[in-house]
XYZ file of C-alpha atoms in Angstrom:
157
model
C -13.325 37.035 -30.669
C -12.001 36.591 -27.080
C -10.623 39.548 -25.253
C -7.519 37.396 -24.741
C -6.995 36.073 -28.270
C -4.114 38.505 -28.818
C -2.394 36.911 -25.703
C -2.845 33.293 -26.841
C 0.431 31.712 -27.984
C 0.858 30.607 -31.600
C 1.582 27.125 -32.501
C 5.151 28.079 -33.353
C 5.605 29.564 -29.945
C 4.352 26.510 -28.166
C 6.414 24.244 -30.514
C 9.665 26.316 -29.743
C 9.232 26.969 -26.126
C 8.063 23.887 -24.502
C 10.554 22.021 -22.324
C 9.963 18.780 -24.015
C 11.366 17.863 -27.493
C 9.123 18.264 -30.428
C 9.593 17.691 -34.108
C 7.786 17.357 -37.374
C 8.895 14.154 -39.305
C 8.117 13.263 -42.893
C 6.099 10.065 -43.678
C 9.553 8.709 -44.913
C 11.185 9.473 -41.430
C 13.037 12.609 -42.283
C 13.275 15.424 -39.755
C 11.434 18.430 -41.133
C 11.246 20.825 -38.051
C 12.956 20.490 -34.615
C 12.718 22.643 -31.420
C 15.674 23.535 -29.448
C 14.607 21.190 -26.558
C 14.817 18.108 -28.805
C 18.268 19.276 -29.848
C 19.258 19.507 -26.173
C 17.841 16.132 -25.292
C 19.790 14.525 -28.214
C 22.874 16.628 -28.183
C 22.701 17.474 -31.978
C 22.301 20.863 -33.609
C 19.325 21.561 -35.546
C 21.186 21.407 -38.787
C 22.730 18.063 -37.866
C 19.253 16.528 -37.354
C 17.773 18.186 -40.347
C 20.471 16.510 -42.375
C 19.579 13.017 -41.069
C 16.473 10.876 -40.400
C 15.067 9.343 -37.377
C 17.060 5.964 -37.917
C 20.285 7.790 -37.326
C 19.311 8.210 -33.640
C 17.853 4.903 -33.152
C 18.971 1.282 -32.899
C 17.372 -1.388 -35.015
C 14.636 -2.323 -32.571
C 13.243 1.034 -31.647
C 13.487 2.171 -35.407
C 11.345 -0.875 -36.293
C 8.911 0.028 -33.422
C 8.470 3.504 -34.717
C 8.163 2.461 -38.321
C 5.496 -0.026 -37.412
C 3.681 2.706 -35.455
C 3.872 5.035 -38.488
C 2.356 2.397 -40.620
C -0.440 1.946 -38.102
C -1.054 5.676 -37.860
C -1.219 6.068 -41.675
C -3.498 3.108 -41.937
C -5.774 4.661 -39.393
C -5.515 1.773 -36.876
C -4.060 4.085 -34.171
C -4.934 7.711 -33.257
C -1.381 7.950 -31.646
C 1.656 5.950 -31.075
C 3.572 5.865 -27.853
C 6.577 4.060 -26.816
C 9.511 4.183 -24.422
C 12.615 3.845 -26.400
C 16.480 4.304 -26.249
C 17.813 7.013 -28.589
C 21.391 7.609 -29.324
C 22.772 10.800 -27.902
C 25.598 12.578 -29.946
C 28.052 11.562 -27.251
C 27.291 7.969 -28.241
C 25.397 7.147 -24.927
C 21.787 5.845 -25.028
C 19.028 7.793 -23.314
C 15.666 6.730 -22.399
C 12.895 8.804 -24.011
C 9.098 8.703 -24.043
C 8.019 9.031 -27.692
C 4.653 10.134 -28.644
C 3.674 10.520 -32.320
C 0.542 11.765 -34.088
C -0.273 11.792 -37.688
C -1.038 15.138 -39.276
C -3.224 15.064 -42.328
C -4.223 17.332 -45.117
C -7.708 18.665 -45.638
C -8.340 15.634 -47.893
C -7.205 13.287 -44.911
C -4.019 12.324 -47.015
C -0.987 11.737 -44.518
C 1.114 14.932 -44.452
C 3.595 14.684 -41.489
C 4.088 13.302 -38.092
C 4.164 15.424 -34.923
C 6.450 13.896 -32.445
C 6.766 14.730 -28.601
C 9.858 13.564 -26.848
C 10.477 13.451 -23.243
C 13.835 12.790 -21.552
C 13.307 9.971 -19.048
C 16.705 9.708 -17.965
C 16.840 13.332 -16.788
C 13.447 12.736 -15.027
C 15.073 9.670 -13.316
C 18.088 11.691 -12.167
C 15.810 14.534 -10.662
C 13.676 11.912 -8.915
C 16.912 10.354 -7.484
C 18.129 13.606 -6.172
C 14.727 14.383 -4.627
C 14.668 11.105 -2.923
C 18.273 11.693 -1.503
C 17.202 15.159 -0.319
C 14.163 13.763 1.412
C 16.226 11.187 3.087
C 18.709 13.717 4.320
C 15.869 15.830 5.746
C 14.300 12.827 7.411
C 17.591 11.850 8.955
C 18.184 15.362 10.109
C 14.892 15.334 11.837
C 14.977 11.787 13.298
C 18.682 11.697 14.449
C 19.187 15.299 15.642
C 20.000 15.334 19.413
C 18.659 18.889 19.695
C 15.023 19.690 19.590
C 13.631 21.033 16.559
C 10.713 23.468 16.480
C 8.871 24.945 13.533
C 6.657 27.963 13.580
C 5.111 30.537 11.183
C 5.865 34.312 11.159
C 3.551 35.026 13.845
C 5.307 32.586 16.149
C 2.504 29.832 16.098
C-alpha cells in the first residue's frame, strides 16, 4: 500500500469536482448520474436531467450520431466514441460540446452503462477570443506607445 493511498481521490470525488461535465447514462439513453459541471454547462438542474434522457438535449442529427456510437460501443467496434455536437441549453440556445463516451461493462463483459465526458467548446472559444483581444491590446500598447518602455526584474536588470 502506498504511503499516499489515503490521499488519492475517490472516483466519486473526481466525478464531482472535475470542471468538465460528466455523466453516467443507461444503455437506453437515460441519465443515471450527473455532476454539477454538466448541470452548469447545460443549464438544467440535476433533478431535471435525471427526469429526462439524452434525446431531450439533442436535435435529431446529434441524437442519431450518439445512438450510432452507443451501438458501436456495445458491439465492441469502438473503444470510445467522440463527437463535437450541438446540445440544447435550458435557455433554448445551442452550445457546442465535445462529447466523449465510453462503455462500462459488468464483470461478465455485459454492457452496464456509458460514461460520458462533456466539454463546453463555446465557453472555450469565448476565452480564446478574450485572450486574443488581450494580446492584441498589449501588442498595440507596446508598438504604438510614444514613450519608451523598459522592463526589468526586481534586482534592476
